[in-house]
Coordinates of C-alpha atoms in Angstrom, one line a residue:
Chain A
M1 CA 95.2 68.9 80.2
T2 CA 95.6 65.8 82.2
P3 CA 92.5 63.7 82.0
T4 CA 90.8 62.9 85.3
F5 CA 90.2 59.4 86.3
L6 CA 87.9 58.9 89.2
P7 CA 86.2 55.8 90.6
A8 CA 82.7 55.9 89.3
G9 CA 80.0 55.2 91.9
G10 CA 78.0 52.8 89.7
D11 CA 80.7 50.3 88.8
P12 CA 80.6 47.3 91.1
A13 CA 84.2 46.4 90.3
G14 CA 85.2 49.9 91.6
R15 CA 87.8 50.4 88.9
D16 CA 89.0 53.8 87.8
H17 CA 86.8 55.5 85.1
L18 CA 86.5 58.8 83.3
A19 CA 85.1 61.5 85.5
D20 CA 81.5 62.6 84.9
E21 CA 82.8 66.0 83.8
R22 CA 85.0 64.5 81.1
L23 CA 82.2 62.2 79.9
V24 CA 79.9 65.3 79.6
D25 CA 82.6 67.1 77.7
L26 CA 83.1 64.2 75.3
A27 CA 79.3 64.0 74.8
L28 CA 79.5 67.6 73.8
S29 CA 82.2 66.8 71.2
V30 CA 85.1 68.1 73.1
P31 CA 88.2 66.2 71.8
A32 CA 89.3 63.3 73.9
A33 CA 92.9 62.9 75.1
E34 CA 94.8 59.9 73.8
S35 CA 94.7 58.2 77.2
E36 CA 91.0 58.8 77.4
E37 CA 90.5 57.2 73.9
A38 CA 92.6 54.2 75.1
H39 CA 90.5 53.9 78.3
L40 CA 87.2 54.0 76.3
A41 CA 88.5 51.4 73.9
G42 CA 88.8 49.0 76.8
C43 CA 86.0 50.1 79.1
G44 CA 82.4 49.1 78.4
F45 CA 81.1 51.0 81.4
C46 CA 82.5 54.3 80.2
R47 CA 81.4 53.6 76.7
D48 CA 77.9 53.0 77.9
E49 CA 77.9 56.1 80.0
L50 CA 79.1 58.2 77.1
A51 CA 76.5 56.7 74.8
A52 CA 73.8 57.5 77.2
L53 CA 75.0 61.1 77.5
R54 CA 75.3 61.4 73.7
R55 CA 71.8 60.1 73.3
T56 CA 70.6 62.6 75.9
V57 CA 72.2 65.4 73.8
V58 CA 70.4 64.2 70.7
V59 CA 67.0 63.9 72.3
T60 CA 67.5 67.3 74.0
R61 CA 68.1 68.8 70.5
Q62 CA 64.9 67.2 69.3
A63 CA 63.1 68.5 72.4
A64 CA 63.9 72.0 71.4
T65 CA 61.2 72.0 68.8
V66 CA 58.5 70.5 71.0
E67 CA 55.8 72.9 72.1
L68 CA 54.0 72.0 75.3
V69 CA 50.3 72.4 75.2
A70 CA 48.5 73.1 78.4
P71 CA 45.1 71.4 79.0
P72 CA 42.0 73.6 78.8
A73 CA 41.1 75.7 81.8
D74 CA 38.1 73.7 82.9
L75 CA 39.9 70.4 83.1
W76 CA 40.9 70.7 86.7
S77 CA 37.3 70.7 87.8
S78 CA 36.8 67.3 86.0
I79 CA 39.8 66.0 87.9
E80 CA 38.3 67.2 91.2
A81 CA 35.1 65.5 90.3
G82 CA 37.1 62.3 89.7
L83 CA 38.8 62.6 93.1
E84 CA 35.5 62.2 95.0
D85 CA 35.6 58.5 94.4
A86 CA 39.3 58.3 94.8
D87 CA 39.6 59.6 98.4
A88 CA 38.6 56.2 99.7
V89 CA 41.9 54.7 98.7
E90 CA 41.6 52.1 96.0
V91 CA 42.7 48.5 96.2
V92 CA 44.5 48.5 92.9
P93 CA 46.7 51.5 92.2
E94 CA 48.5 52.2 89.0
V95 CA 51.9 50.5 89.2
V96 CA 54.8 52.2 87.7
P97 CA 58.3 50.7 87.4
L98 CA 60.0 54.1 87.6
R99 CA 63.5 53.0 86.7
R100 CA 64.7 49.9 85.1
H101 CA 67.5 49.6 87.6
A102 CA 66.0 51.0 90.7
P103 CA 68.5 52.1 93.3
A104 CA 68.2 50.7 96.8
R105 CA 65.9 53.1 98.7
Q106 CA 68.1 55.0 101.1
G107 CA 66.8 57.6 103.5
A108 CA 63.4 57.8 101.7
P109 CA 61.2 60.2 103.7
T110 CA 58.7 58.3 105.7
S111 CA 55.4 60.0 105.9
A112 CA 54.1 60.1 109.5
T113 CA 50.6 60.2 108.1
R114 CA 51.0 57.1 105.9
R115 CA 48.3 54.7 107.2
R116 CA 48.2 51.1 106.2
P117 CA 44.7 49.7 106.4
P118 CA 44.4 46.5 108.4
L119 CA 43.8 43.4 106.3
G120 CA 40.3 43.1 107.6
W121 CA 39.4 46.4 105.8
L122 CA 40.3 44.8 102.5
V123 CA 37.7 42.1 102.8
A124 CA 35.0 44.7 103.5
A125 CA 36.2 46.9 100.6
C126 CA 35.9 44.1 98.1
A127 CA 32.3 44.9 97.1
A128 CA 33.7 46.8 94.1
G129 CA 34.1 43.6 92.1
A130 CA 37.4 42.3 93.5
L131 CA 38.2 38.6 94.0
V132 CA 39.2 37.9 97.5
G133 CA 41.7 35.4 98.7
A134 CA 41.3 34.1 102.2
G135 CA 44.4 36.0 103.2
G136 CA 42.9 39.3 102.2
I137 CA 45.5 40.3 99.7
V138 CA 43.8 40.3 96.4
A139 CA 44.4 40.2 92.7
A140 CA 41.5 42.5 92.0
Q141 CA 39.8 42.8 88.7
R142 CA 38.1 46.0 87.4
L143 CA 34.9 44.5 86.0
G144 CA 33.9 45.7 82.6
E145 CA 37.3 47.4 81.9
E146 CA 39.9 46.3 79.5
Q147 CA 42.7 44.4 81.2
P148 CA 46.1 45.8 80.1
A149 CA 48.9 43.3 80.7
S150 CA 50.8 45.7 83.0
P151 CA 52.1 44.7 86.5
R152 CA 49.8 45.3 89.5
T153 CA 51.1 45.8 93.0
L154 CA 49.2 43.5 95.3
A155 CA 51.0 44.4 98.5
T156 CA 54.0 46.1 100.0
A157 CA 55.9 45.9 103.2
E158 CA 58.5 48.1 104.9
L159 CA 61.4 46.0 106.0
D160 CA 62.5 47.2 109.4
T161 CA 65.1 45.9 111.8
L162 CA 63.6 44.1 114.7
D163 CA 65.2 45.9 117.6
T164 CA 65.6 49.5 116.4
E165 CA 62.7 49.5 113.9
Q166 CA 65.0 51.1 111.3
R167 CA 63.6 50.9 107.8
L168 CA 66.2 49.3 105.6
G169 CA 64.1 48.4 102.6
T170 CA 60.8 47.4 101.1
A171 CA 59.1 44.3 99.7
T172 CA 56.6 44.4 96.9
V173 CA 54.3 41.7 95.7
S174 CA 53.3 42.2 92.0
E175 CA 51.2 40.3 89.6
Q176 CA 51.7 40.4 85.9
A177 CA 49.9 38.1 83.4
D178 CA 49.0 35.6 86.2
A179 CA 52.6 35.4 87.6
V180 CA 53.0 36.6 91.1
T181 CA 56.4 37.8 92.3
L182 CA 58.0 39.1 95.5
E183 CA 60.6 41.8 95.1
V184 CA 62.8 42.6 98.0
S185 CA 64.9 45.7 98.0
A186 CA 67.1 46.6 101.0
S187 CA 70.4 48.4 101.7
N188 CA 72.8 48.6 104.6
L189 CA 71.9 45.1 105.7
D190 CA 74.1 43.8 108.5
R191 CA 75.3 40.6 107.0
S192 CA 78.2 40.2 109.5
G193 CA 78.8 36.6 110.6
S194 CA 76.5 35.2 108.0
A195 CA 77.4 33.0 105.0
Y196 CA 74.3 34.1 103.1
V197 CA 71.0 36.0 103.6
E198 CA 67.8 34.1 103.1
V199 CA 64.4 35.5 102.3
W200 CA 61.3 34.0 104.0
L201 CA 57.6 34.4 104.0
L202 CA 56.4 33.8 107.5
N203 CA 52.8 32.8 108.2
R204 CA 50.8 35.2 110.3
D205 CA 50.1 32.3 112.6
G206 CA 53.6 32.7 113.9
K207 CA 54.3 29.0 113.3
R208 CA 54.8 28.2 109.7
M209 CA 57.2 29.7 107.1
V210 CA 58.5 29.1 103.7
S211 CA 61.9 30.0 102.2
V212 CA 61.6 32.1 99.0
G213 CA 65.2 32.3 98.1
V214 CA 68.6 33.8 98.7
L215 CA 69.6 37.5 98.5
Q216 CA 73.0 37.3 96.7
D217 CA 76.1 38.9 98.1
G218 CA 76.3 42.5 97.0
A219 CA 72.8 42.5 95.7
S220 CA 70.5 45.1 97.1
A221 CA 67.4 43.8 95.4
A222 CA 66.1 40.6 94.1
T223 CA 62.8 39.2 92.7
F224 CA 61.4 35.8 93.6
P225 CA 58.5 34.0 92.0
I226 CA 55.8 33.1 94.5
S227 CA 52.2 32.1 94.3
Q228 CA 48.8 33.7 95.1
R229 CA 48.1 30.6 97.1
L230 CA 50.9 31.4 99.6
L231 CA 49.4 34.8 100.3
D232 CA 45.9 33.3 100.6
E233 CA 47.2 30.9 103.1
G234 CA 48.5 33.7 105.3
Y235 CA 52.2 33.7 104.5
V236 CA 52.3 37.5 104.5
V237 CA 55.3 38.5 106.7
V238 CA 58.6 39.1 104.8
D239 CA 61.7 38.2 106.7
L240 CA 65.4 38.3 105.9
S241 CA 67.7 36.2 108.0
R242 CA 71.4 35.5 108.4
E243 CA 72.2 31.9 107.6
Q244 CA 75.2 29.6 107.7
F245 CA 76.4 26.8 105.5
D246 CA 75.3 24.3 108.1
D247 CA 73.0 22.0 106.1
K248 CA 70.1 23.1 108.3
P249 CA 67.4 24.4 106.0
Q250 CA 65.4 25.9 108.9
H251 CA 65.3 29.5 109.7
S252 CA 68.4 30.3 111.9
G253 CA 66.3 32.5 114.2
D254 CA 68.6 35.4 113.4
S255 CA 66.4 37.9 111.5
I256 CA 67.9 41.1 110.1
V257 CA 64.7 42.8 109.0
R258 CA 61.0 42.0 108.8
G259 CA 57.8 43.5 107.5
S260 CA 54.1 42.7 107.1
L261 CA 52.6 42.8 103.6
T262 CA 49.6 45.0 103.2
A263 CA 47.7 46.3 100.2
P264 CA 49.5 49.5 99.1
A265 CA 46.5 51.6 98.6
Chain B
M1 CA 50.3 77.4 103.5
S2 CA 49.7 77.0 99.8
D3 CA 52.0 79.9 99.0
E4 CA 55.0 77.7 99.6
L5 CA 53.9 74.9 97.2
P6 CA 55.3 76.4 94.0
A7 CA 58.7 76.7 95.6
L8 CA 58.8 73.0 96.7
G9 CA 61.2 70.7 95.0
D10 CA 59.7 67.8 93.2
P11 CA 60.6 65.1 95.8
E12 CA 59.0 67.2 98.5
L13 CA 55.9 67.8 96.4
M14 CA 55.6 64.1 95.8
A15 CA 55.9 63.5 99.5
R16 CA 53.1 65.9 100.1
V17 CA 50.8 64.2 97.6
C18 CA 51.7 60.9 99.3
A19 CA 50.6 62.5 102.6
D20 CA 47.0 63.2 101.3
D21 CA 47.6 66.9 100.6
R22 CA 45.1 67.9 97.9
D23 CA 46.7 71.3 97.4
A24 CA 49.9 69.5 96.5
L25 CA 48.0 67.5 93.9
A26 CA 46.7 70.8 92.5
E27 CA 50.3 72.1 92.4
A28 CA 51.4 68.9 90.6
Y29 CA 48.7 69.6 88.0
R30 CA 49.9 73.1 87.6
R31 CA 53.5 71.9 87.0
F32 CA 52.9 68.8 85.0
G33 CA 49.5 69.3 83.4
A34 CA 51.0 70.5 80.1
L35 CA 53.4 67.6 80.1
V36 CA 50.7 65.0 80.4
H37 CA 48.3 66.8 78.1
T38 CA 51.0 67.2 75.4
L39 CA 52.0 63.6 75.6
A40 CA 48.4 62.5 75.3
T41 CA 47.5 64.8 72.4
R42 CA 50.5 63.6 70.4
S43 CA 49.7 60.0 71.0
V44 CA 45.9 59.9 70.5
G45 CA 45.3 62.9 68.3
S46 CA 41.8 63.6 69.4
H47 CA 41.6 66.6 71.8
H48 CA 38.6 65.1 73.6
D49 CA 40.4 61.8 74.2
A50 CA 43.6 63.6 75.2
E51 CA 41.7 65.6 77.8
D52 CA 40.0 62.4 79.2
I53 CA 43.4 60.8 79.5
T54 CA 44.9 63.8 81.2
Q55 CA 42.0 63.8 83.7
Q56 CA 42.5 60.0 84.3
V57 CA 46.2 60.3 84.9
F58 CA 45.9 62.9 87.6
V59 CA 43.0 61.0 89.3
A60 CA 45.3 57.9 89.1
L61 CA 48.1 59.9 90.7
W62 CA 45.8 60.7 93.6
R63 CA 44.6 57.1 93.8
S64 CA 48.1 55.8 94.0
R65 CA 49.4 58.5 96.2
R66 CA 50.3 56.1 99.1
S67 CA 52.7 54.2 96.9
L68 CA 54.6 57.2 95.7
D69 CA 58.3 57.0 96.6
P70 CA 60.7 59.9 95.8
A71 CA 63.6 57.6 96.1
A72 CA 62.3 55.5 93.2
G73 CA 61.9 58.2 90.7
S74 CA 60.4 61.6 89.8
L75 CA 56.9 62.9 89.5
A76 CA 57.5 63.8 85.9
G77 CA 58.7 60.2 85.2
W78 CA 55.8 58.7 87.0
L79 CA 53.3 60.8 85.1
A80 CA 54.9 60.3 81.7
T81 CA 55.0 56.5 82.2
V82 CA 51.3 56.3 83.3
T83 CA 50.3 58.6 80.5
R84 CA 52.0 56.4 78.0
R85 CA 50.2 53.4 79.4
R86 CA 46.9 55.0 79.2
C87 CA 47.5 56.0 75.6
A88 CA 48.6 52.4 74.8
D89 CA 45.4 51.1 76.4
H90 CA 43.4 53.6 74.4
H91 CA 45.1 52.5 71.2
A92 CA 44.6 48.8 72.0
A93 CA 40.9 49.4 72.8
R94 CA 40.4 51.3 69.6
A95 CA 42.2 48.6 67.5
R96 CA 39.9 46.0 69.0
R97 CA 36.8 48.1 68.2
E98 CA 38.0 48.7 64.7
R99 CA 38.8 45.0 64.2
D100 CA 35.3 44.2 65.5
E101 CA 33.7 46.6 63.3
Q102 CA 35.8 45.4 60.4
A103 CA 37.0 48.9 59.7
V104 CA 39.5 49.4 56.9
A105 CA 42.2 51.2 58.9
A106 CA 44.0 48.4 60.8
V107 CA 46.5 50.6 62.6
A108 CA 45.1 53.2 65.0
S109 CA 46.4 56.7 64.2
R110 CA 49.3 57.5 66.5
G111 CA 48.9 61.2 66.4
T112 CA 50.6 63.8 64.3
T113 CA 54.2 62.8 64.7
G114 CA 54.2 59.6 62.6
T115 CA 57.1 58.3 64.7
R116 CA 57.3 55.7 67.5
P117 CA 55.3 56.7 70.5
E118 CA 58.3 56.0 72.7
D119 CA 60.4 58.6 70.9
A120 CA 57.7 61.2 71.3
T121 CA 57.5 60.6 75.1
E122 CA 61.2 61.2 75.5
R123 CA 61.2 64.4 73.5
V124 CA 58.2 65.8 75.3
V125 CA 59.5 64.9 78.7
L126 CA 62.9 66.6 78.0
A127 CA 61.1 69.6 76.6
H128 CA 59.2 69.8 79.9
E129 CA 62.5 69.5 81.8
L130 CA 64.2 72.2 79.8
Q131 CA 61.2 74.5 80.3
A132 CA 61.2 73.8 84.0
L133 CA 64.9 74.6 84.4
G134 CA 65.6 78.0 86.0
D135 CA 68.3 80.3 84.8
P136 CA 71.2 80.5 84.5
R137 CA 71.2 76.8 83.9
A138 CA 68.5 76.8 81.3
T139 CA 70.3 79.4 79.2
I140 CA 73.7 77.6 79.7
I141 CA 72.2 74.3 78.6
R142 CA 70.6 75.7 75.6
M143 CA 73.8 77.4 74.5
A144 CA 75.9 74.3 75.0
I145 CA 73.5 71.7 73.5
L146 CA 71.3 73.6 71.1
E147 CA 73.8 76.2 69.9
D148 CA 76.9 74.0 70.2
R149 CA 78.8 76.8 71.8
R150 CA 82.1 76.1 73.6
Q151 CA 82.1 76.4 77.4
Q152 CA 84.5 79.3 77.4
D153 CA 82.4 81.2 74.9
I154 CA 79.3 80.7 77.1
A155 CA 81.2 81.9 80.2
D156 CA 82.3 85.0 78.3
A157 CA 78.9 85.7 76.8
L158 CA 77.1 85.4 80.2
G159 CA 79.9 86.9 82.3
L160 CA 80.2 83.8 84.5
P161 CA 83.3 82.0 85.7
L162 CA 84.2 79.0 83.5
G163 CA 83.9 76.7 86.5
T164 CA 80.3 77.8 87.1
V165 CA 79.4 77.1 83.5
K166 CA 81.0 73.7 83.5
S167 CA 79.2 72.8 86.7
H168 CA 75.8 73.8 85.3
I169 CA 76.4 71.8 82.1
R170 CA 77.6 68.8 84.0
R171 CA 74.7 68.8 86.5
G172 CA 72.2 69.7 83.8
L173 CA 73.1 67.0 81.4
L174 CA 73.3 64.3 84.1
D175 CA 69.8 65.3 85.3
L176 CA 68.5 65.1 81.8
R177 CA 70.1 61.8 81.3
N178 CA 68.5 60.4 84.5
R179 CA 65.1 61.7 83.5
L180 CA 65.5 60.2 80.0
E181 CA 66.4 56.8 81.6
E182 CA 63.2 56.9 83.7
V183 CA 61.0 57.2 80.6
T184 CA 62.9 55.2 78.0
A185 CA 60.8 52.3 77.0

């Protein structure tokens, strides 16, 4: 049977690779054709994919002996009791890095009912032991609780095009062990005519701004170190612009997308 | 309105929870309660603590509902990751207490498995995924992976076209691989 070589979606170089179906076969110990062996010998991408599939097979076999145990019948009522306090949305949600290599968010459903509280609300809500920066975006502390060293989301923003208000991405400010970072994730950016795309934090006063870094060609996400001080000072609008190699460090005025950071809760 | 919830796909269910639908949270508990509870029980050992953790994880899901994003991962992955974190916090707190009390046992018991907590998470999550698969895919996957049967044999045994069997195996294994990637530490 002729082996099938198809361009795999995940390889940035776009070279030919073994088709998903063949990799699955090989993971299930179907013998490989000579040409497939040869390809695997020279292709790290396919070797990694095959290894991941083989590992999945192994863990699936182990999973066969796992018996799932349902919680006791009365547990739901204790969850409901816990929700009474959680209806007023909390300032510090659990933050979960769901994938190590998160794909760019394309076509994610936008909830019409998703409300973002105005920043002023945050100041009023900080009676629950949170530390408030002047900008209203807080690195809150849960008093009296253990502090696990896991990242906390301080704020998020939808990145929308200025004219059509099409959502092309999101920005997330996180804090972990006192380091604050801004992660920008966007796809289908119109980079035409630009030499590079620059990421800015604009001040809400509409006058000042700082450059945070450059979004590399071909990258759909990047993480930049920033400071709590920037947020406190009001630099809370994320902006991506088309820039030229013109030795002018100022913002070109040509923004692709923009969004205001608000607490995610 | 709540009749349709069990039929909703996971991304749609996540979107409903995100949109403040309490019934959707109840459906998420119905679907994933055993997953969270099993993970917690295996990690912390004590039934009482496992139940506390289960309660906390679903309350946390509700608290974080506005930041849920189906494009970033699955509900099962989210819940498994948060459960693992809560268990880790539990172990860390217990280790600190034991150190403070100068207890003899330095390493908190990690449940009955005696293996790395990360491995247990992966096995339990895939066990959940297998159980949640409908047929014929569930049966096909079991025959291919657990019984090591050849695809043609499976097709013959189930009276299905070979192409159908291949397609289910391909899609099934890729989905399992993606879920595993979400929860691999």
